[in-house]
Short mmCIF file of C-alpha atoms in Angstrom, two decimals:
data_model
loop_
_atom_site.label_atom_id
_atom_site.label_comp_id
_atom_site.label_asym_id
_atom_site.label_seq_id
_atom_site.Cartn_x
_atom_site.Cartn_y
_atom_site.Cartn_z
CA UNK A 1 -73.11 196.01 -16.89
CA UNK A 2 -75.76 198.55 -17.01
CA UNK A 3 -79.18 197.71 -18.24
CA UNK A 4 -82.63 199.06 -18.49
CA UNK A 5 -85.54 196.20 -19.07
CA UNK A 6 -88.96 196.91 -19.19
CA UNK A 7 -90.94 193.84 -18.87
CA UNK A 8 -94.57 195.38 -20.18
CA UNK A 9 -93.38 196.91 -22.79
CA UNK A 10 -91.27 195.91 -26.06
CA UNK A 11 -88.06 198.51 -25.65
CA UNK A 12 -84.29 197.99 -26.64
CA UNK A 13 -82.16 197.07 -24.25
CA UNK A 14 -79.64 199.53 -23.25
CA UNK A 15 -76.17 199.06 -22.33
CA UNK A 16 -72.92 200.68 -21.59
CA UNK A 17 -71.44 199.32 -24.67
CA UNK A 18 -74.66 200.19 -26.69
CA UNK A 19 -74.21 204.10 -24.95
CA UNK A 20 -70.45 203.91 -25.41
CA UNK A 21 -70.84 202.87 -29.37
CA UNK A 22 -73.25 206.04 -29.70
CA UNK A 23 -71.27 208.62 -28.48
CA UNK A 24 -68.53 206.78 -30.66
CA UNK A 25 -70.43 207.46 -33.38
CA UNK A 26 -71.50 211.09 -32.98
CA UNK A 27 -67.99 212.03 -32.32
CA UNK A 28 -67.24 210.30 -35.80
CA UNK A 29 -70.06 212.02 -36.97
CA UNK A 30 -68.74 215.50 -35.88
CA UNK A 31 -65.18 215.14 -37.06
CA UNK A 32 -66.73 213.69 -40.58
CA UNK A 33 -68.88 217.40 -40.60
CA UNK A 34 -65.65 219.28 -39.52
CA UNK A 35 -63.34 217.66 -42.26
CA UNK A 36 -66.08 218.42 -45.08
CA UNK A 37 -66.46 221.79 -43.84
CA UNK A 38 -62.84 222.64 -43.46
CA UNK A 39 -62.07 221.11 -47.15
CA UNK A 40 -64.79 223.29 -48.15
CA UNK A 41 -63.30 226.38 -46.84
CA UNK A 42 -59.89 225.43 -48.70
CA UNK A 43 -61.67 225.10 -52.35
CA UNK A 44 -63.46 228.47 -51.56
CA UNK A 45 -59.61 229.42 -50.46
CA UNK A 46 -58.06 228.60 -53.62
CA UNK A 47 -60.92 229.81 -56.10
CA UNK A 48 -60.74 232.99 -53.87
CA UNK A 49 -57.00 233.18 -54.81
CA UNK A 50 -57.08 231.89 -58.20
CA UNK A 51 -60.17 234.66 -58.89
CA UNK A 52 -57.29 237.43 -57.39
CA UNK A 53 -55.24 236.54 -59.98
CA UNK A 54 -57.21 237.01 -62.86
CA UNK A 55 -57.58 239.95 -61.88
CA UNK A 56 -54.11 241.54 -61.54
CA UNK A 57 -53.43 244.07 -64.13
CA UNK A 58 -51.05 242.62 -66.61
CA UNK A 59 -47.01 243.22 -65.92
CA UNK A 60 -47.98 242.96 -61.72
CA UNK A 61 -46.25 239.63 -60.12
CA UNK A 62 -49.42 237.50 -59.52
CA UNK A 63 -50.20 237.50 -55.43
CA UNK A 64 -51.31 234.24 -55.91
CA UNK A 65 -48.46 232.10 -58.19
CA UNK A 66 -49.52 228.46 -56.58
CA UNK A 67 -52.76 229.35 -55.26
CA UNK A 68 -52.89 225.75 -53.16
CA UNK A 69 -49.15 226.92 -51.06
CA UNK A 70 -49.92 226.77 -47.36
CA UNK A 71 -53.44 226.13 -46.86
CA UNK A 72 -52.79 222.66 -45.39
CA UNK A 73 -51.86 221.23 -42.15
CA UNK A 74 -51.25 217.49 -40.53
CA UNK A 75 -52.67 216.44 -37.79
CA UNK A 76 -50.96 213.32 -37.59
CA UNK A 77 -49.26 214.50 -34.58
CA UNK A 78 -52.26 214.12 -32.58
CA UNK A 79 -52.56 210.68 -30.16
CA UNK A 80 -56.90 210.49 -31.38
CA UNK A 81 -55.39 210.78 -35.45
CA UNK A 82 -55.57 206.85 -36.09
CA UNK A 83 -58.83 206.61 -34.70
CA UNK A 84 -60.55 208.88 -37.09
CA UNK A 85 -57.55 208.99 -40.29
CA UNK A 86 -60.54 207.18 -41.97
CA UNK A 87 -62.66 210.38 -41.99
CA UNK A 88 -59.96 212.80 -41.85
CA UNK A 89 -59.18 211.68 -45.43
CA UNK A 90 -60.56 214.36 -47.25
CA UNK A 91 -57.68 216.82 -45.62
CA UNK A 92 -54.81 214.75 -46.87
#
């Protein structure tokens, strides 16, 4: 194992776990801002649509009858999924 000591001074110890569980976390961290971004961009989506609706002149078919109809997509397909279903949430 890895490790950086300083004897003078009063500094963490760092360690390839310690490294390992950072980047761990600002991966999380980046998929977390990703998922809130891209459920974001689907309520914009949908008030978009729903706001095209209003505004079709009475007797056209609405563009827009189930405003929420194929905005969504799974990624449980994908082998990292299980790791980060936890902060993919928002999507399902």
């Amino acid at each position: 194992m890895n490790k950086t000591i300083h004897s003078h001074y009063a500094e963490p110890i760092v360690d390839d776990l310690m490294l390992e569980a950072g980047e761990e976390q600002e991966t999380e961290e980046l998929v977390a801002g990703l998922t809130a971004y891209a459920r974001s961009l689907e309520l914009q989506m949908i008030q978009l649509r729903c706001r095209i609706n209003e505004l079709t002149p009475a007797g056209q078919e609405k563009p827009f009858p189930e405003p929420h109809t194929d905005l969504y997509e799974s990624f449980d397909h994908y082998a990292a999924y299980e790791k980060f279903k936890h902060v993919l949430q928002p999507l399902e």
